Coordinates of C-alpha atoms in Angstrom, one line a residue:
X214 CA 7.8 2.5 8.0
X215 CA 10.4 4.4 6.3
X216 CA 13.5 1.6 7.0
X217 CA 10.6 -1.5 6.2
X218 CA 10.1 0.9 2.6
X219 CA 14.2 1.0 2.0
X220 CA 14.4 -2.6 2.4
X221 CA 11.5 -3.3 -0.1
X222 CA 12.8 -1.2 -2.2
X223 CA 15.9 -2.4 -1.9
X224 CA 15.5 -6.1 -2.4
X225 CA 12.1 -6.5 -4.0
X226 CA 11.0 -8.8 -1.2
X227 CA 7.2 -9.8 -0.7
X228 CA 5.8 -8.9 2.8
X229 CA 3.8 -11.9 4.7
X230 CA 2.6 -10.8 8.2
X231 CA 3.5 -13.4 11.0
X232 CA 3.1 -11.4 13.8
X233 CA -0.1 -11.4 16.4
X234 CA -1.7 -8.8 14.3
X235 CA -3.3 -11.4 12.0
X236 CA -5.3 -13.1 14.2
X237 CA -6.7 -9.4 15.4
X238 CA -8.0 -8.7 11.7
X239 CA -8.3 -9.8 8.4
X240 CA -5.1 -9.5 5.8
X241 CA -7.2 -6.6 4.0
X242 CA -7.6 -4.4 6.6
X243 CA -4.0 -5.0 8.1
X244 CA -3.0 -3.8 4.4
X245 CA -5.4 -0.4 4.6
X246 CA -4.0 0.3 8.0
X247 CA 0.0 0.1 7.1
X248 CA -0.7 1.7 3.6
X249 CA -2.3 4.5 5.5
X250 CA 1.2 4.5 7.8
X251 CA 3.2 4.6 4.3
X252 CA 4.1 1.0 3.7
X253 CA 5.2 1.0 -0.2
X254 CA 4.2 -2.8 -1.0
X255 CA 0.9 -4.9 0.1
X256 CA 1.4 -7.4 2.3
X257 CA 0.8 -10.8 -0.1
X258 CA -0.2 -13.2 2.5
X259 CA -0.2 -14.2 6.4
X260 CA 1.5 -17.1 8.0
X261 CA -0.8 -19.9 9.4
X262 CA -2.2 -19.7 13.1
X263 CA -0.9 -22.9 14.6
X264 CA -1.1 -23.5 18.2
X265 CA 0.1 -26.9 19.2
X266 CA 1.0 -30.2 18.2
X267 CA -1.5 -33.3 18.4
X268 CA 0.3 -34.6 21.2
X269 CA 0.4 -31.0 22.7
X270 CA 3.9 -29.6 21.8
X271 CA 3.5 -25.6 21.8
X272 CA 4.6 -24.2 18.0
X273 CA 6.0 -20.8 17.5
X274 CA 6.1 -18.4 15.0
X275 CA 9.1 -19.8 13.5
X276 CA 7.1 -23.1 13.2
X277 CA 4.5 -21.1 11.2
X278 CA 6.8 -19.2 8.7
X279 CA 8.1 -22.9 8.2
X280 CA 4.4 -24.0 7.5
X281 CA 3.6 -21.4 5.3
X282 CA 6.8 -21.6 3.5
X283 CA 6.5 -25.3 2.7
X284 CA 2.7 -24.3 1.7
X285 CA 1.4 -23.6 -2.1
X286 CA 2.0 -20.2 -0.7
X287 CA 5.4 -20.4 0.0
X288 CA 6.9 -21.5 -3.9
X289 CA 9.2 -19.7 -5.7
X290 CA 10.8 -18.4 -2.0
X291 CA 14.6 -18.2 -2.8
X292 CA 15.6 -16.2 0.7
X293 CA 13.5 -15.0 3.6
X294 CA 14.2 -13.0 6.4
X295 CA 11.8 -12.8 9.8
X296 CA 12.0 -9.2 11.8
X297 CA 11.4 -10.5 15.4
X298 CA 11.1 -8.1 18.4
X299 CA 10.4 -10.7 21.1
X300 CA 9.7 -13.9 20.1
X301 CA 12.3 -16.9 19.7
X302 CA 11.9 -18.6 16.7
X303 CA 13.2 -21.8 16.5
X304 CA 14.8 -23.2 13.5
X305 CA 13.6 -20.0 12.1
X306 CA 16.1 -17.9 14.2
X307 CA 19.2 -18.0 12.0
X308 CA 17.0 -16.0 9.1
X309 CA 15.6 -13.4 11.9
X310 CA 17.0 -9.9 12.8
X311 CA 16.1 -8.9 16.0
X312 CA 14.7 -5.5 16.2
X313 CA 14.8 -3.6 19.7
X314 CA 11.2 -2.6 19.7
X315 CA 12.0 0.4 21.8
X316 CA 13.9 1.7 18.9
X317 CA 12.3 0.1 15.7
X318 CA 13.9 -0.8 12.5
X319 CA 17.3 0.7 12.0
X320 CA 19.4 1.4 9.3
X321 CA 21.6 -1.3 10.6
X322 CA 19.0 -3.9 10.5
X323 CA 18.1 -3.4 7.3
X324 CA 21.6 -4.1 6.2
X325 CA 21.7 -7.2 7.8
X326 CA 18.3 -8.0 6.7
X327 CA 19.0 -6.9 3.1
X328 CA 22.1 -9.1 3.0
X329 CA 20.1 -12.2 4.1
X330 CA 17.8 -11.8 1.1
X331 CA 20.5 -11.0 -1.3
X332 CA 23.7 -12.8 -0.2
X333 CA 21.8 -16.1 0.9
X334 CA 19.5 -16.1 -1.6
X335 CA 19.1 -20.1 -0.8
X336 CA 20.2 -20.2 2.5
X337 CA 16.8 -21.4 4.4

């Protein structure tokens, strides 16, 4: 929690939850439970739960940040960056650091992280 906290800190970024965890429990309780863990900043929203495609095409997570982004909730986003651990995210992957879940968030990540928010700032 500490490394998500340096990178909030250090960018002002907003948090929108697009892992499994949303579908597990409201957006409310997800924000009591990480605030009790020491996350600085309230998640503001949660991506969409999409599944498949009318004809049947699987989505992934990376097709949900890209529905949520070109939502209402999604204006005014000049950068984003997804923290992935395991899954591949499609068009989505060249804004994603990958985080080795047996180690967490490093220092390291949030660098990289931190320059996608600041040195792309309108690189999609």
């Amino acid at each position: 929690m500490q490394q998500v906290n340096a990178l909030l800190a250090r960018t002002h970024a907003r948090v929108v939850l697009s892992s499994s965890w949303r579908r597990r429990a409201s957006l409310d309780e997800r924000n009591e439970l990480l605030a009790s863990r020491g996350l600085a900043r309230r998640m503001i929203d949660a991506t969409p739960s999409l599944y498949r495609t009318p004809d049947g095409v699987r989505l992934t997570r990376g097709d949900e940040i890209l529905a949520w982004l070109a939502s209402a909730a999604g204006e005014g986003v000049e950068a984003f960056v997804a923290l992935e651990d395991e899954e591949a995210l499609g068009e989505v992957e060249a804004r994603c650091v990958r985080v080795d879940s047996r180690v967490g968030l490093t220092e390291e990540d949030v660098a990289r992280a931190a320059e996608m928010l600041l040195g792309r700032r309108a690189g999609r």
